[in-house]
Short mmCIF file of C-alpha atoms (C1' of nucleotides) in Angstrom, two decimals:
data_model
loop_
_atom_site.label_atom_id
_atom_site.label_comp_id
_atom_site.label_asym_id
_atom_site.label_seq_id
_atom_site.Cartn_x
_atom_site.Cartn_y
_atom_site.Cartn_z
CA UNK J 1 11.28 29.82 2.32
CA UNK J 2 9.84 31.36 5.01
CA UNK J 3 12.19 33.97 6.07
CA UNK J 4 10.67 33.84 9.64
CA UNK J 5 13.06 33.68 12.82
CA UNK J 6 14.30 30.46 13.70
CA UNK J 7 13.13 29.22 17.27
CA UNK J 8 15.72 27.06 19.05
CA UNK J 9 14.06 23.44 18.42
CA UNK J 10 13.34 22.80 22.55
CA UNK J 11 11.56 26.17 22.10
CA UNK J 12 7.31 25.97 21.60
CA UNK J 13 5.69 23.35 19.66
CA UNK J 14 7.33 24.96 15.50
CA UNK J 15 3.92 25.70 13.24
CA UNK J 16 4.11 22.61 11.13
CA UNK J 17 4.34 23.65 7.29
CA UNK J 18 1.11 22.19 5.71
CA UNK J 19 0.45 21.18 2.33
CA UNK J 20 0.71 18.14 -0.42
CA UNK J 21 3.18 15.41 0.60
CA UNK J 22 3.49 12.61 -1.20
CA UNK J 23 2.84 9.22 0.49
CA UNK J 24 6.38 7.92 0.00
CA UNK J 25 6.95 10.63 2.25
CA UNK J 26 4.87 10.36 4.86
CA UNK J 27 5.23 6.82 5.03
CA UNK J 28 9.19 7.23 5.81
CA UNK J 29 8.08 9.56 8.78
CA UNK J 30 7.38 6.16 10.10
CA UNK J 31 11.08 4.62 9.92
CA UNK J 32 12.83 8.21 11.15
CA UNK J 33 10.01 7.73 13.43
CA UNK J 34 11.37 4.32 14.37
CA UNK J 35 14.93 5.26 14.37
CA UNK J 36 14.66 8.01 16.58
CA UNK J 37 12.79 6.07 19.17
CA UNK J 38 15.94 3.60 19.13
CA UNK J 39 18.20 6.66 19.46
CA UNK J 40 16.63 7.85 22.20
CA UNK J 41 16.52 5.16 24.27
CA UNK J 42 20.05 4.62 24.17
CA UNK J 43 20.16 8.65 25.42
CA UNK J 44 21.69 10.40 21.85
CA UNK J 45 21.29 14.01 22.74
CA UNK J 46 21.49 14.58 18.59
CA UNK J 47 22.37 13.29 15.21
CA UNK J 48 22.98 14.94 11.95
CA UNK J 49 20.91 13.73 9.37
CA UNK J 50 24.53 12.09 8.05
CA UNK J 51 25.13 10.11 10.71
CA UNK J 52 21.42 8.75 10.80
CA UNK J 53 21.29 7.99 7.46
CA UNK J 54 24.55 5.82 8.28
CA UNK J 55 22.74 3.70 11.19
CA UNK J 56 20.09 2.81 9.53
CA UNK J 57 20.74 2.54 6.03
CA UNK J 58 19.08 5.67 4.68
CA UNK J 59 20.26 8.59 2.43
CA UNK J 60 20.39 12.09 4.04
CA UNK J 61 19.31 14.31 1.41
CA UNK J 62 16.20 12.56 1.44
CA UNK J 63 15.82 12.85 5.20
CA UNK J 64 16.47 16.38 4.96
CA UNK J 65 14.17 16.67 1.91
CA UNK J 66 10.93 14.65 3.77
CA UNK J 67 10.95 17.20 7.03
CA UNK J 68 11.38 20.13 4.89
CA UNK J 69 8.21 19.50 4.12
CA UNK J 70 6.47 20.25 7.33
CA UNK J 71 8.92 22.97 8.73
CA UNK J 72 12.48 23.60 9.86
CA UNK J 73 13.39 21.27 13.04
CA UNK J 74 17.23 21.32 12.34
CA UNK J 75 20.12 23.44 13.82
CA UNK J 76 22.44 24.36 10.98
CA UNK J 77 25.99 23.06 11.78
CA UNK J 78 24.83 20.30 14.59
CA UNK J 79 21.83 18.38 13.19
CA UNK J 80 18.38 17.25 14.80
CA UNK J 81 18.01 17.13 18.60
CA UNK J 82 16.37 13.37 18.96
CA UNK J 83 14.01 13.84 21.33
CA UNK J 84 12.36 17.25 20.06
CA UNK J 85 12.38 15.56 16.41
CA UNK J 86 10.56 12.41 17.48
CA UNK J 87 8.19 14.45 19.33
CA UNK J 88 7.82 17.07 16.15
CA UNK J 89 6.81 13.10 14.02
CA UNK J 90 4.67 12.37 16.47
CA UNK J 91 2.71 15.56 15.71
CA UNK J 92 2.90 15.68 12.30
CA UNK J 93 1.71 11.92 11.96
CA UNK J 94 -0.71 12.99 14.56
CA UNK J 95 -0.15 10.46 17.08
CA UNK J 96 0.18 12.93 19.78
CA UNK J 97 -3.02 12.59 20.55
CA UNK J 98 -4.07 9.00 21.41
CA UNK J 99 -6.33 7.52 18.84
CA UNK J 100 -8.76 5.10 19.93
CA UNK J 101 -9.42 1.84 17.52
CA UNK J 102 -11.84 -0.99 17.58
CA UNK J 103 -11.36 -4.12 15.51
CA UNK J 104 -14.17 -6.29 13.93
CA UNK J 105 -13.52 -9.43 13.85
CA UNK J 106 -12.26 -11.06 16.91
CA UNK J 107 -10.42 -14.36 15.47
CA UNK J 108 -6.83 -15.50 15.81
CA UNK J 109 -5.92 -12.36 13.81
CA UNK J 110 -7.97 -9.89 15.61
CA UNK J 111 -6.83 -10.86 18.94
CA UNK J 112 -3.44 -11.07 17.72
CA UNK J 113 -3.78 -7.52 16.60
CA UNK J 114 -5.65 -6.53 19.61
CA UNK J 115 -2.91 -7.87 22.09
CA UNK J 116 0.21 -6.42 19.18
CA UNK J 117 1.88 -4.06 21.13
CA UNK J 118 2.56 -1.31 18.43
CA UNK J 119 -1.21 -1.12 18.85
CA UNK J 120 -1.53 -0.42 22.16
CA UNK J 121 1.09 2.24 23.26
CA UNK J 122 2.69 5.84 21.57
CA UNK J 123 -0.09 6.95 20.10
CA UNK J 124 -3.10 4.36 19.50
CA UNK J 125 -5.39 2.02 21.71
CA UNK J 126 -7.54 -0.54 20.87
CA UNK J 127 -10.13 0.12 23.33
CA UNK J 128 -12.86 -2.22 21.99
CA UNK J 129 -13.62 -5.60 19.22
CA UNK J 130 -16.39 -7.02 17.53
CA UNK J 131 -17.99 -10.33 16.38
CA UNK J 132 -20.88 -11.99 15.00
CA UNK J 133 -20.49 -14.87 17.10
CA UNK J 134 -22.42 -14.05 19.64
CA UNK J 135 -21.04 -16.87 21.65
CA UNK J 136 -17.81 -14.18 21.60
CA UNK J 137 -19.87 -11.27 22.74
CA UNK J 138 -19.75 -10.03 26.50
CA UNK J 139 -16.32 -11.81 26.41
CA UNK J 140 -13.22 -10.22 26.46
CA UNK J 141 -10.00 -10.59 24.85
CA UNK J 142 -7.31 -12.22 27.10
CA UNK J 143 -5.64 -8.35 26.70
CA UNK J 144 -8.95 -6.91 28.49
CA UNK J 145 -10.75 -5.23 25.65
CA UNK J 146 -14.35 -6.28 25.23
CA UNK J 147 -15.44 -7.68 23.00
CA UNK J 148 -19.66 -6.69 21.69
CA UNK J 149 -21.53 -8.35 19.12
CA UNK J 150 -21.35 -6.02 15.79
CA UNK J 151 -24.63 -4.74 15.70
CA UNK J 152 -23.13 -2.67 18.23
CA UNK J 153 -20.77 -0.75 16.54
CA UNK J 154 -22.62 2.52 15.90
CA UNK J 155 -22.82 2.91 20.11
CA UNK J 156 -19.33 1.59 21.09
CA UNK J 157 -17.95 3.70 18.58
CA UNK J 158 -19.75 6.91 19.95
CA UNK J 159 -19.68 5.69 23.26
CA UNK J 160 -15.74 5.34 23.41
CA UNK J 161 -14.45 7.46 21.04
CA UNK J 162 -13.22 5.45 18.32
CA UNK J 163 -11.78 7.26 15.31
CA UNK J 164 -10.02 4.09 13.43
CA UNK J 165 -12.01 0.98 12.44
CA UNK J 166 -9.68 -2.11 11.81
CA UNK J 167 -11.19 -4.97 9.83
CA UNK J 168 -10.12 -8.67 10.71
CA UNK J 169 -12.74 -11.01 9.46
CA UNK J 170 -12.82 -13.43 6.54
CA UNK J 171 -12.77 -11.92 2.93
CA UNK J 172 -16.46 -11.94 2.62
CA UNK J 173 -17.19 -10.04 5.82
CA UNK J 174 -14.99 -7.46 4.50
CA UNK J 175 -17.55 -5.21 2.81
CA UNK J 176 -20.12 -5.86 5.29
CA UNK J 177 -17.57 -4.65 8.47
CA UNK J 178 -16.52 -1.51 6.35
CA UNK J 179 -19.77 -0.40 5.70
CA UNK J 180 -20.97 -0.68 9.42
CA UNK J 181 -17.47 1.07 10.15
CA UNK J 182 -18.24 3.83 8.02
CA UNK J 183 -21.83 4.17 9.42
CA UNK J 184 -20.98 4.45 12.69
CA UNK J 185 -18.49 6.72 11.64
CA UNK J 186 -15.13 6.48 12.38
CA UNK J 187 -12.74 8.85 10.79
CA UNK J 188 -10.69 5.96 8.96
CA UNK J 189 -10.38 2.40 8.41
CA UNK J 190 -7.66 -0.51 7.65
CA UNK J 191 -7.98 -3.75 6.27
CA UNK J 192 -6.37 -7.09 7.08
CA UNK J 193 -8.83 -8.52 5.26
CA UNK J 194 -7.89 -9.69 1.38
CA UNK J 195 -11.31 -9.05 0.15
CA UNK J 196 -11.81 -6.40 -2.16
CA UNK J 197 -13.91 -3.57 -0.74
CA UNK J 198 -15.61 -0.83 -2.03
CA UNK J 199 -14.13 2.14 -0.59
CA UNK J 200 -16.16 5.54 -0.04
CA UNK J 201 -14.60 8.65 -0.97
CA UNK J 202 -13.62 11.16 2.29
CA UNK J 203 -12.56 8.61 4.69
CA UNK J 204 -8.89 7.38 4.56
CA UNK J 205 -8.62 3.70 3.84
CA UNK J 206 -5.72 1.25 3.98
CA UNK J 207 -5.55 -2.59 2.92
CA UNK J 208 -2.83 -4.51 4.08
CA UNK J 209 -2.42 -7.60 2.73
CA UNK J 210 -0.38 -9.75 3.81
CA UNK J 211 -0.14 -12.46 1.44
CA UNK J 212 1.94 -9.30 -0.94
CA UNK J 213 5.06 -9.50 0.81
CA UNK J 214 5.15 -13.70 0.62
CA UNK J 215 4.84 -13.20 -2.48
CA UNK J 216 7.04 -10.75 -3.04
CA UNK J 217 10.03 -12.45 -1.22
CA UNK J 218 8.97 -15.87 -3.66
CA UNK J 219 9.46 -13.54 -6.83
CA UNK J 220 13.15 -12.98 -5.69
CA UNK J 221 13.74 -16.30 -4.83
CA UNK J 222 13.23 -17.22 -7.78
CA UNK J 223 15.70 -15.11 -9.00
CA UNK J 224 18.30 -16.12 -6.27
CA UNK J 225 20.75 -18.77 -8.00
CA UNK J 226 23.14 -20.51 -6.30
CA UNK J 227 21.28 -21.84 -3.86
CA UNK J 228 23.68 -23.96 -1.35
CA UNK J 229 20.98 -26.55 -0.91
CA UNK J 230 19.46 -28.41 -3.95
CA UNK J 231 15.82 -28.35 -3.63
CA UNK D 1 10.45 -6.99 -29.38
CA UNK D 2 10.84 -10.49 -29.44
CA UNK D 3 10.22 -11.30 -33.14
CA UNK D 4 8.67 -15.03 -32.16
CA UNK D 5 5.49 -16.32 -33.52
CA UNK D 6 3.16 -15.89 -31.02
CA UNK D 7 1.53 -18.69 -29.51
CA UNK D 8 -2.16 -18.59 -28.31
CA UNK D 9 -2.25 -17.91 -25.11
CA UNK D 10 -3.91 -22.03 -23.79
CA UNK D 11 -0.38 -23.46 -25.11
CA UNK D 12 2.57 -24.82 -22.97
CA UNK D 13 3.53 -22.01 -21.06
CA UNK D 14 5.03 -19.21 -22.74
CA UNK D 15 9.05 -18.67 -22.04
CA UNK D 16 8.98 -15.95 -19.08
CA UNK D 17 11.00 -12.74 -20.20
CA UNK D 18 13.54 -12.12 -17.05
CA UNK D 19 15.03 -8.72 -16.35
CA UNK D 20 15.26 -6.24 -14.06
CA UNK D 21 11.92 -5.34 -12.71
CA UNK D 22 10.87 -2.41 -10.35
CA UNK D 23 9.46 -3.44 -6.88
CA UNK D 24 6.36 -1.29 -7.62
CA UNK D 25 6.02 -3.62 -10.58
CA UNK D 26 5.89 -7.02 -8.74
CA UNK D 27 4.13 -5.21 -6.04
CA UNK D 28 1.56 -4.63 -8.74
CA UNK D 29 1.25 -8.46 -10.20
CA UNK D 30 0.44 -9.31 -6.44
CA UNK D 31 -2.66 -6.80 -6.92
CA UNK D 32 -3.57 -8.26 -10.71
CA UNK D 33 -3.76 -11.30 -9.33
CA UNK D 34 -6.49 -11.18 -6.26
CA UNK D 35 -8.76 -9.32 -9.11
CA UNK D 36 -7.91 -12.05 -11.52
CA UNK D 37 -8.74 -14.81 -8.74
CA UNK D 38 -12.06 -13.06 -8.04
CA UNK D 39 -13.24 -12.71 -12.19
CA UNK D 40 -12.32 -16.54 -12.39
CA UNK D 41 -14.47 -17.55 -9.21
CA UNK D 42 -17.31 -14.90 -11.00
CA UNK D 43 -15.92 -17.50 -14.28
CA UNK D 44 -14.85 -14.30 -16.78
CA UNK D 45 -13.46 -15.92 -19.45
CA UNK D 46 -11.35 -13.24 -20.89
CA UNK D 47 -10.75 -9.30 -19.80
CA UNK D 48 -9.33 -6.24 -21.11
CA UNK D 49 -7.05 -4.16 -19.53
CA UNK D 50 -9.59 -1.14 -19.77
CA UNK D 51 -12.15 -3.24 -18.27
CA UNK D 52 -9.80 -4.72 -15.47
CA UNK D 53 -8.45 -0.76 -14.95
CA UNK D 54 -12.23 0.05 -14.59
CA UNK D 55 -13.18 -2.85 -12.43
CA UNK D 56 -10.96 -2.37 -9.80
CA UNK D 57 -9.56 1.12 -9.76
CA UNK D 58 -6.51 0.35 -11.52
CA UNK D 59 -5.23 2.41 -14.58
CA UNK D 60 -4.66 0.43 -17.85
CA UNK D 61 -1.61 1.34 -19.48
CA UNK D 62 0.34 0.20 -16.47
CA UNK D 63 -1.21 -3.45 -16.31
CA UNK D 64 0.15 -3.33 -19.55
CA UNK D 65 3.36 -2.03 -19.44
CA UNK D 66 3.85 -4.26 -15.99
CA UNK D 67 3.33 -7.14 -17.88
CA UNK D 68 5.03 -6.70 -20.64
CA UNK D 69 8.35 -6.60 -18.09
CA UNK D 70 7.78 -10.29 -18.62
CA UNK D 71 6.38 -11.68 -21.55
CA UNK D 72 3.23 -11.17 -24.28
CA UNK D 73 0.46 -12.57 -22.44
CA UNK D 74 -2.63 -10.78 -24.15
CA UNK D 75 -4.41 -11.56 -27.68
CA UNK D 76 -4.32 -8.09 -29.74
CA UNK D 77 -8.05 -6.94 -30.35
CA UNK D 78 -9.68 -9.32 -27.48
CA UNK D 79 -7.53 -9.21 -23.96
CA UNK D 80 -6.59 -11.70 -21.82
CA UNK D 81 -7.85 -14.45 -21.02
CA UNK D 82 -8.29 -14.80 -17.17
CA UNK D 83 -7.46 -18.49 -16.10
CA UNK D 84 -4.25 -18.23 -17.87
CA UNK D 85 -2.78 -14.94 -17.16
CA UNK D 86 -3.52 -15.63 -13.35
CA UNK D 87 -1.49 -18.99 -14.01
CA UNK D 88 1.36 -16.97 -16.07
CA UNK D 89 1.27 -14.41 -13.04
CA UNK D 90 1.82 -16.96 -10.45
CA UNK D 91 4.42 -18.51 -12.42
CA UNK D 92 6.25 -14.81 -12.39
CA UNK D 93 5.87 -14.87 -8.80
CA UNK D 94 7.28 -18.54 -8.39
CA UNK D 95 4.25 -19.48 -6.77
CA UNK D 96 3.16 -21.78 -9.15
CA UNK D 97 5.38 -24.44 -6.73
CA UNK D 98 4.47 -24.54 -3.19
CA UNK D 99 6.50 -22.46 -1.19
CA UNK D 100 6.83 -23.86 2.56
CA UNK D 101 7.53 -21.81 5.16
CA UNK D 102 8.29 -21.72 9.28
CA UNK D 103 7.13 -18.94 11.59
CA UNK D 104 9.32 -17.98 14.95
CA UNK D 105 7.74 -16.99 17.69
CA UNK D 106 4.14 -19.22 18.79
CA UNK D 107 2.52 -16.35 20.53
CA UNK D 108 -0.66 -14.45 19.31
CA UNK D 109 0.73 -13.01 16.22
CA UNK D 110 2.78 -15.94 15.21
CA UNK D 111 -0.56 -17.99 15.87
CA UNK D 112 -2.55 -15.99 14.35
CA UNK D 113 -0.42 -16.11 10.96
CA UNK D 114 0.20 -20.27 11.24
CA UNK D 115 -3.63 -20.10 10.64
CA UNK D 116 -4.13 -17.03 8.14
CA UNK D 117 -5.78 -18.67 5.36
CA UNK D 118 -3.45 -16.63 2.65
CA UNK D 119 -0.60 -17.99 4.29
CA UNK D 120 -1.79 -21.83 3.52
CA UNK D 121 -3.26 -21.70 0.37
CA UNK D 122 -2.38 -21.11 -3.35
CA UNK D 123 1.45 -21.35 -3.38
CA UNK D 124 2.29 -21.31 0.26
CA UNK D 125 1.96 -23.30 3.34
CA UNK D 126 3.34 -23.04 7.12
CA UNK D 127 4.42 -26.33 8.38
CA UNK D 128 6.40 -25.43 11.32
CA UNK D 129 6.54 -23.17 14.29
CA UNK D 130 9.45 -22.44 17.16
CA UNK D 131 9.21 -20.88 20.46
CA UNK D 132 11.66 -20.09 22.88
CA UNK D 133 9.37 -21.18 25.78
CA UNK D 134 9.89 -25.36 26.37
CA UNK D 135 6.40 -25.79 27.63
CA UNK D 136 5.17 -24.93 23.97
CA UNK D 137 7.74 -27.46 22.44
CA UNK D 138 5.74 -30.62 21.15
CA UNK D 139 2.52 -28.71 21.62
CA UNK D 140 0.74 -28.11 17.94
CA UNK D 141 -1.09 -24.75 16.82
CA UNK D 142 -5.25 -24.81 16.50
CA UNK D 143 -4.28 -25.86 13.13
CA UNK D 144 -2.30 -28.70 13.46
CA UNK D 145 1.27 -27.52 12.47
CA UNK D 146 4.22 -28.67 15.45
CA UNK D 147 5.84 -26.21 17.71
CA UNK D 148 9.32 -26.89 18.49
CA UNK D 149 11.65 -25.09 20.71
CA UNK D 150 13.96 -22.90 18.98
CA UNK D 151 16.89 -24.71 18.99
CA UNK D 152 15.65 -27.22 16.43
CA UNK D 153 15.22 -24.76 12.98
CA UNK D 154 18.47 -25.81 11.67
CA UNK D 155 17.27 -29.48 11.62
CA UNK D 156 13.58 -28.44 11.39
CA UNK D 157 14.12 -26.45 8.02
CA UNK D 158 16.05 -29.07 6.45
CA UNK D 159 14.02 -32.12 7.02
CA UNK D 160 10.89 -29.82 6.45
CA UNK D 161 12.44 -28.12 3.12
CA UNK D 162 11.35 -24.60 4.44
CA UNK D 163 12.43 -22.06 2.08
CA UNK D 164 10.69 -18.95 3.95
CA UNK D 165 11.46 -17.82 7.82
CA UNK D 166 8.54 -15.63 9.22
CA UNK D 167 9.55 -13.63 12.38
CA UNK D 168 6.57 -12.95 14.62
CA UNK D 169 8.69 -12.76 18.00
CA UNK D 170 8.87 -9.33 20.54
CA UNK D 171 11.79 -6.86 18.73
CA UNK D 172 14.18 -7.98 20.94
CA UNK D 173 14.44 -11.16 19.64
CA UNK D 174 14.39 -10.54 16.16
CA UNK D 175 17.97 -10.34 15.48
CA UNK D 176 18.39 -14.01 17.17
CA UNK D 177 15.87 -15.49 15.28
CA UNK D 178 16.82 -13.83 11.89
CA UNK D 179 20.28 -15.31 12.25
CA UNK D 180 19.07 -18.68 13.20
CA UNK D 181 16.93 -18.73 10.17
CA UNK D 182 19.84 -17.56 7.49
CA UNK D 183 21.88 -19.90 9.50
CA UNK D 184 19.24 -23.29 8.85
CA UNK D 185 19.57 -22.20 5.56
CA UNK D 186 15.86 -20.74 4.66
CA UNK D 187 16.35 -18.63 1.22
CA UNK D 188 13.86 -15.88 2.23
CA UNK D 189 12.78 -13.88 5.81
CA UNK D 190 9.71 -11.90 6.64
CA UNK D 191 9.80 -10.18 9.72
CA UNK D 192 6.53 -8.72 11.13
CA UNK D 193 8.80 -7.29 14.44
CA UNK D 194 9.03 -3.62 14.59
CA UNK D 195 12.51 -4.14 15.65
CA UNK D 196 15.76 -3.39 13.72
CA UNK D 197 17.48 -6.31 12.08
CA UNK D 198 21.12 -6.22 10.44
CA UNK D 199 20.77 -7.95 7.44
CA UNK D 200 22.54 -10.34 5.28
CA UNK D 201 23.37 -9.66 1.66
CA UNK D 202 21.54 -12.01 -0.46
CA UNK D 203 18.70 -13.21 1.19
CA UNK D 204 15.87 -11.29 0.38
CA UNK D 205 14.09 -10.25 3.34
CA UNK D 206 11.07 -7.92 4.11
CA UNK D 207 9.78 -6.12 7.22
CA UNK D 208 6.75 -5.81 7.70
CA UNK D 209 5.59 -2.87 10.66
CA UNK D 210 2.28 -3.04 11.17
CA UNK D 211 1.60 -0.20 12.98
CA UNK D 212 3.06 1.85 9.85
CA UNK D 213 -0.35 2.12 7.89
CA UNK D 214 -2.42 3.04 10.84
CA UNK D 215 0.34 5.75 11.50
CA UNK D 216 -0.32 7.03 7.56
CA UNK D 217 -4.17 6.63 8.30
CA UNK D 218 -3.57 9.22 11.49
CA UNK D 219 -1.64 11.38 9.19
CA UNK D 220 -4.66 11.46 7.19
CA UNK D 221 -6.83 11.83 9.83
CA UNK D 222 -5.42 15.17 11.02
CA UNK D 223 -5.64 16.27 7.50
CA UNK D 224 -9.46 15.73 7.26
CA UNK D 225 -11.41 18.83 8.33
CA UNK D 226 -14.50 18.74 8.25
CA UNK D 227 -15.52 15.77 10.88
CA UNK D 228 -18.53 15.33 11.62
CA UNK D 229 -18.33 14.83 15.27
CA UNK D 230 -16.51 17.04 17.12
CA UNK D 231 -13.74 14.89 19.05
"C1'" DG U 1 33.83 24.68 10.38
"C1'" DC U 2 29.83 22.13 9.80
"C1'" DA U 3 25.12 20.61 8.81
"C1'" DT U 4 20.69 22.18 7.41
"C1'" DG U 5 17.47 23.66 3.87
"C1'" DT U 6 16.62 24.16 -1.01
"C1'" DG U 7 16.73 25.27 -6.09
"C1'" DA U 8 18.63 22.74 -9.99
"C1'" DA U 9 19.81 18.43 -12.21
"C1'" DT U 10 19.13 13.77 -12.63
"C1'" DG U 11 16.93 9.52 -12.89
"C1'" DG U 12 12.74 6.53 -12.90
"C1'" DA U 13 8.17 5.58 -13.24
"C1'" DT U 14 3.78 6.71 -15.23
"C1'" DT U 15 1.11 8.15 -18.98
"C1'" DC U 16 0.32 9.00 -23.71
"C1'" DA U 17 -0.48 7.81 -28.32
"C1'" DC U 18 0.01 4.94 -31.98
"C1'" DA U 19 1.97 1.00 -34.73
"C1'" DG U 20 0.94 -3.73 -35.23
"C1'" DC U 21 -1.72 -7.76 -34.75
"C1'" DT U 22 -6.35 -10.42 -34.38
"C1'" DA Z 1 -13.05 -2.35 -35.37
"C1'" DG Z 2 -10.60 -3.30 -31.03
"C1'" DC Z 3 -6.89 -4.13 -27.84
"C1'" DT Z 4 -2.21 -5.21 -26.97
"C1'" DG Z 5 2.60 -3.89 -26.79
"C1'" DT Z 6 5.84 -0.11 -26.84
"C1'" DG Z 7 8.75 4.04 -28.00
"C1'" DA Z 8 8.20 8.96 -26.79
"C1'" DA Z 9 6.70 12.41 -23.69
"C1'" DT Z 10 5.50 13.71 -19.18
"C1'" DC Z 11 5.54 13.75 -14.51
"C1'" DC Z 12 7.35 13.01 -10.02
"C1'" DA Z 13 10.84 11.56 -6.74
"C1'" DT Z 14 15.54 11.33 -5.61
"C1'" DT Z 15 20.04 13.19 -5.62
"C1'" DC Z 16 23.26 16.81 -6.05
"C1'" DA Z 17 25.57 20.90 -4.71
"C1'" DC Z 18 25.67 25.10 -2.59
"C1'" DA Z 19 23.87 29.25 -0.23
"C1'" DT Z 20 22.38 30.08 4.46
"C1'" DG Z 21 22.90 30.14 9.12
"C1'" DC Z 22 24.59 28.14 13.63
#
DNA sequence: GCATGTGAATGGATTCACAGCT
DNA sequence: AGCTGTGAATCCATTCACATGC
């Protein structure tokens, strides 16, 4: 649409297009995003959105269709240069910029999270935990972050930065560890944590839970038949 | 449609309509249910869709039309009554039998998941780990379940009846231990590694990538104006 | 020639609004 | 009267097909 001339993608950073995307979208930023992290490491120079779609089992009209939304990174009759177009998802997902992230809660799944290496490298940290056991505080996790009892938040999370609050405590904590996340504030927050929490409106919020997809994968084996084994 | 007398809904349970279903619908019954589990523990004998919809930020024509992909559940001019729509949900989801699974990979996130309380309660349970390092064979996790060395899932996952694989190893291992599970026989795979798996027709299989949602909450994040702090 | 980028067409899912039952 | 269950209407996402540009 915009009739502006068409920088050669290596060229400067493209102004990224800006405006209402849905979340299916944005959310398959995240597989391209994986894809062309796979693609570059085995040194493509470039891949039509045809031949990507092939790989990895998507559909290219859609590909084409989700970064139309945010600007023009293609070159018509060759396709996407890998390396420019993973860096252009980095910046439009905004992981350009390292974001720091603390987690509350340091249990088996906070440590586990706090040690996951998607977590720690391309584009996020976890730079800090907390716990109400104060046996835990002044300890650190066996991945070197420290790990401060959470009355502490509000000064870690000035102190170092943190713009994502990650809940890992038991349901009941959950409201408890949002709300302190929120006061302290930190621009966003997700949830491990199945407990249903009362969100506030302005700061972008995500639940995982991961009990959905075991469930999910029981629904549809149920509906498998012919089974080899009898049960 | 079904012209049947309709049964009150404490009777034997009511014949489950099967069709084709949308994945946002099941998705959905996974979300009806933790607010159904939390009105029973609050002991709500009956709710109506409105009520549910306003309780937990749902919208109520959907909760309807979702379950009525499956059967007539509600009494006209009251609701539903909670206990046994939670029951008739789990039922949907195939829960309603104990689904056992095994995880692959003993490290932190593997751990971490043998000892998730969603993943041992109401409908599931882990009762087996594998690790590719020996000195963890014959060890147990924190909570009790037996690690064996990899080479054991075939005979593991028949003697054990595991119907779910759960992949928790680093990405280059997935594809190993997603064959070894389809090849022990397990009906269903979850895979929490961010790496690329070629799949196998017919066994329904889900990947989970964590570091997806707090990719969407930086896309979010760089949408917010406005912060209070400047960074 | 070839692949992107995009308006137009299609297909699905959500929402509406009401008939039917309690 | 009140709420479910559902066809009809709306909305949104995906897919198509081609004009545009390399």
């Amino acid at each position: 649409m915009t009739p502006r001339r068409h920088d050669p993608a290596h060229a400067r950073p493209a102004p990224l297009r800006t405006g209402d995307v849905s979340e299916l979208t944005t959310g398959r930023l995240s597989v391209y995003l994986r894809c062309l992290e796979t693609l570059e490491s085995e040194g493509v120079p470039t891949i039509s959105s045809r031949s990507l779609a092939e790989r990895f089992h998507l559909n290219s009209p859609q590909i084409r269709k989700d970064l139309a939304n945010f600007g023009e990174f293609g070159i018509r009759g060759v396709g996407y240069e890998v390396g420019p177009l993973r860096a252009t998802i980095e910046r439009i997902l905004g992981i350009d910029q390292e974001k720091r992230a603390a987690i509350v809660g340091a249990g088996n799944l906070g440590s586990a999270l706090a040690a996951y290496a998607g977590f720690n490298e391309r584009g996020f940290r976890v730079v800090a935990l907390f716990d109400a056991d104060p046996a835990k505080a002044g300890t650190t996790t066996r991945t070197g972050q420290p790990i401060h009892p959470i009355e502490e938040i509000a000064r870690v999370v000035r102190d170092e930065k943190v713009e994502i609050g990650i809940i890992a405590v038991p349901p009941a904590a959950a409201q408890d560890a949002y709300d302190r996340l929120c006061d302290a504030g930190v621009g966003a927050v997700l949830s491990f944590s199945p407990g249903r929490i009362e969100l506030r409106p302005g700061i972008p919020s995500r639940t995982v839970d991961l009990k959905f997809s075991l469930e999910a994968l029981s629904f549809h084996l149920g509906r498998r038949r012919g089974s080899k084994r009898a049960g």
